[in-house]
Tab-separated table of C-alpha atoms in Angstrom:
chain	number	residue	atom	x	y	z
E	1	UNK	CA	-110.981	-204.280	-52.252
E	2	UNK	CA	-113.385	-203.262	-49.517
E	3	UNK	CA	-111.981	-205.976	-47.209
E	4	UNK	CA	-108.440	-204.721	-47.766
E	5	UNK	CA	-109.369	-201.143	-46.815
E	6	UNK	CA	-111.130	-202.339	-43.656
E	7	UNK	CA	-108.116	-204.526	-42.767
E	8	UNK	CA	-105.723	-201.590	-43.302
E	9	UNK	CA	-107.914	-199.261	-41.198
E	10	UNK	CA	-108.079	-201.867	-38.396
E	11	UNK	CA	-104.291	-202.380	-38.559
E	12	UNK	CA	-103.705	-198.604	-38.363
E	13	UNK	CA	-106.160	-198.306	-35.444
E	14	UNK	CA	-104.495	-201.194	-33.566
E	15	UNK	CA	-101.062	-199.668	-34.205
E	16	UNK	CA	-102.192	-196.221	-33.034
E	17	UNK	CA	-103.822	-197.667	-29.898
E	18	UNK	CA	-100.709	-199.731	-29.156
E	19	UNK	CA	-98.508	-196.661	-29.553
E	20	UNK	CA	-100.800	-194.571	-27.320
E	21	UNK	CA	-100.929	-197.381	-24.716
E	22	UNK	CA	-97.130	-197.643	-24.723
E	23	UNK	CA	-96.807	-193.884	-24.196
E	24	UNK	CA	-99.201	-193.990	-21.223
E	25	UNK	CA	-97.371	-196.995	-19.758
E	26	UNK	CA	-94.030	-195.175	-20.008
E	27	UNK	CA	-95.526	-192.077	-18.354
E	28	UNK	CA	-96.766	-194.177	-15.431
E	29	UNK	CA	-93.321	-195.764	-15.007
E	30	UNK	CA	-91.713	-192.317	-15.079
E	31	UNK	CA	-94.058	-191.038	-12.330
E	32	UNK	CA	-93.320	-194.122	-10.213
E	33	UNK	CA	-89.583	-193.617	-10.667
E	34	UNK	CA	-89.846	-189.974	-9.615
E	35	UNK	CA	-91.967	-190.952	-6.601
E	36	UNK	CA	-89.457	-193.649	-5.652
E	37	UNK	CA	-86.561	-191.192	-5.949
E	38	UNK	CA	-88.375	-188.676	-3.741
E	39	UNK	CA	-89.112	-191.407	-1.202
E	40	UNK	CA	-85.434	-192.417	-1.183
E	41	UNK	CA	-84.433	-188.767	-0.699
E	42	UNK	CA	-86.841	-188.415	2.229
E	43	UNK	CA	-85.443	-191.583	3.815
E	44	UNK	CA	-81.922	-190.186	3.444
E	45	UNK	CA	-82.924	-186.989	5.179
E	46	UNK	CA	-84.560	-188.939	7.999
E	47	UNK	CA	-81.390	-190.954	8.472
E	48	UNK	CA	-79.456	-187.717	8.485
E	49	UNK	CA	-81.431	-186.443	11.444
E	50	UNK	CA	-79.463	-188.718	13.732
E	51	UNK	CA	-76.312	-186.848	12.791
E	52	UNK	CA	-74.517	-190.105	12.076
E	53	UNK	CA	-73.819	-190.502	8.412
E	54	UNK	CA	-76.037	-188.472	6.131
E	55	UNK	CA	-75.346	-184.970	4.908
E	56	UNK	CA	-78.289	-182.867	3.825
E	57	UNK	CA	-78.285	-180.674	0.745
E	58	UNK	CA	-75.995	-177.679	0.893
E	59	UNK	CA	-73.750	-179.310	3.503
E	60	UNK	CA	-76.367	-178.818	6.242
E	61	UNK	CA	-75.903	-181.509	8.848
E	62	UNK	CA	-77.518	-182.023	12.240
E	63	UNK	CA	-75.270	-183.402	14.991
E	64	UNK	CA	-76.752	-185.010	18.102
E	65	UNK	CA	-74.932	-186.236	21.174
E	66	UNK	CA	-73.158	-185.251	24.376
E	67	UNK	CA	-70.677	-182.407	24.802
E	68	UNK	CA	-67.341	-183.976	25.775
E	69	UNK	CA	-65.086	-180.940	25.364
E	70	UNK	CA	-65.418	-177.212	24.850
E	71	UNK	CA	-63.423	-174.031	24.418
E	72	UNK	CA	-64.250	-170.440	23.500
E	73	UNK	CA	-64.861	-171.165	19.801
E	74	UNK	CA	-65.991	-174.796	19.632
E	75	UNK	CA	-67.500	-177.814	21.335
E	76	UNK	CA	-66.795	-181.485	20.689
E	77	UNK	CA	-69.897	-183.676	20.587
E	78	UNK	CA	-69.788	-187.440	21.156
E	79	UNK	CA	-72.239	-189.061	18.744
E	80	UNK	CA	-74.434	-192.057	19.494
E	81	UNK	CA	-72.142	-194.319	17.433
E	82	UNK	CA	-69.189	-193.398	19.681
E	83	UNK	CA	-67.442	-191.107	17.199
E	84	UNK	CA	-67.113	-187.377	17.823
E	85	UNK	CA	-67.698	-184.205	15.835
E	86	UNK	CA	-66.111	-180.774	16.321
E	87	UNK	CA	-68.724	-178.000	16.192
E	88	UNK	CA	-67.502	-174.464	15.520
E	89	UNK	CA	-69.361	-171.637	17.263
E	90	UNK	CA	-69.867	-168.295	15.528
E	91	UNK	CA	-71.467	-164.959	16.301
E	92	UNK	CA	-74.481	-166.094	14.244
E	93	UNK	CA	-75.000	-169.305	16.258
E	94	UNK	CA	-78.233	-169.304	18.253
E	95	UNK	CA	-78.776	-171.386	21.394
E	96	UNK	CA	-82.083	-172.846	22.650
E	97	UNK	CA	-83.000	-174.543	25.915
E	98	UNK	CA	-86.768	-174.639	26.384
E	99	UNK	CA	-86.120	-170.909	26.600
E	100	UNK	CA	-83.401	-168.901	24.880
E	101	UNK	CA	-79.923	-169.932	25.987
E	102	UNK	CA	-76.388	-168.588	25.536
E	103	UNK	CA	-72.920	-169.998	24.939
E	104	UNK	CA	-72.323	-170.105	28.722
E	105	UNK	CA	-75.106	-172.723	29.000
E	106	UNK	CA	-72.924	-175.209	27.070
E	107	UNK	CA	-71.427	-177.641	29.605
E	108	UNK	CA	-69.649	-180.975	29.404
E	109	UNK	CA	-72.157	-183.797	29.703
E	110	UNK	CA	-75.045	-181.774	28.227
E	111	UNK	CA	-76.962	-183.418	25.390
E	112	UNK	CA	-77.233	-181.234	22.315
E	113	UNK	CA	-78.667	-181.135	18.808
E	114	UNK	CA	-76.492	-179.008	16.555
E	115	UNK	CA	-77.713	-177.710	13.209
E	116	UNK	CA	-75.162	-176.168	10.885
E	117	UNK	CA	-73.082	-176.504	7.759
E	118	UNK	CA	-70.420	-179.148	7.353
E	119	UNK	CA	-66.932	-177.864	6.559
E	120	UNK	CA	-64.399	-179.540	4.269
E	121	UNK	CA	-62.386	-180.759	7.284
E	122	UNK	CA	-65.438	-182.599	8.695
E	123	UNK	CA	-66.200	-180.080	11.443
E	124	UNK	CA	-69.579	-178.327	11.556
E	125	UNK	CA	-70.147	-174.569	11.886
E	126	UNK	CA	-73.176	-174.249	14.163
E	127	UNK	CA	-76.183	-172.191	13.176
E	128	UNK	CA	-78.388	-173.409	16.031
E	129	UNK	CA	-77.743	-175.527	19.124
E	130	UNK	CA	-80.568	-177.086	21.147
E	131	UNK	CA	-79.637	-178.030	24.702
E	132	UNK	CA	-81.167	-181.159	26.283
E	133	UNK	CA	-83.274	-181.948	23.211
E	134	UNK	CA	-86.181	-184.349	23.317
E	135	UNK	CA	-85.471	-187.274	21.020
E	136	UNK	CA	-88.806	-187.196	19.184
E	137	UNK	CA	-90.558	-188.291	22.360
E	138	UNK	CA	-88.294	-191.326	22.675
E	139	UNK	CA	-86.678	-192.382	25.919
E	140	UNK	CA	-83.205	-190.932	26.356
E	141	UNK	CA	-80.586	-193.631	26.204
E	142	UNK	CA	-77.142	-193.072	27.665
E	143	UNK	CA	-74.380	-192.547	25.150
E	144	UNK	CA	-72.080	-195.572	25.258
E	145	UNK	CA	-68.622	-194.970	26.672
E	146	UNK	CA	-65.535	-196.924	25.754
E	147	UNK	CA	-64.068	-198.793	28.662
E	148	UNK	CA	-60.327	-199.298	28.997
E	149	UNK	CA	-59.265	-202.948	28.968
């Protein structure tokens, strides 16, 4: 009888320890999954900084390239991948150029970083435009142009 009680107590202890170990294992997997998801999100935001294909939360999207057209209310920016993006200017848009700049500083051929919200039609309403931005200390590469055949 004594052996049976000891065996039952050992079986209960092993079961409880196994259950506790399984709970801790699942918690560690859950933390790793959350960390991996955050890492993926950060990578997506980094990719979005090029203004090519990623949209940040809330429709906020940076656009980087060369001004190829402009009018009173918008500029068209040629992106590094050769596509273009229409950027809408508003009264709230701010302009920077090593010092504060204005809308009149926007010229064809200028390199710009545009930060704003993406509209349903694909255009971007500018909140801030940086003229002649440094590309994170990287050498400036010319934006490829399409040649007529």
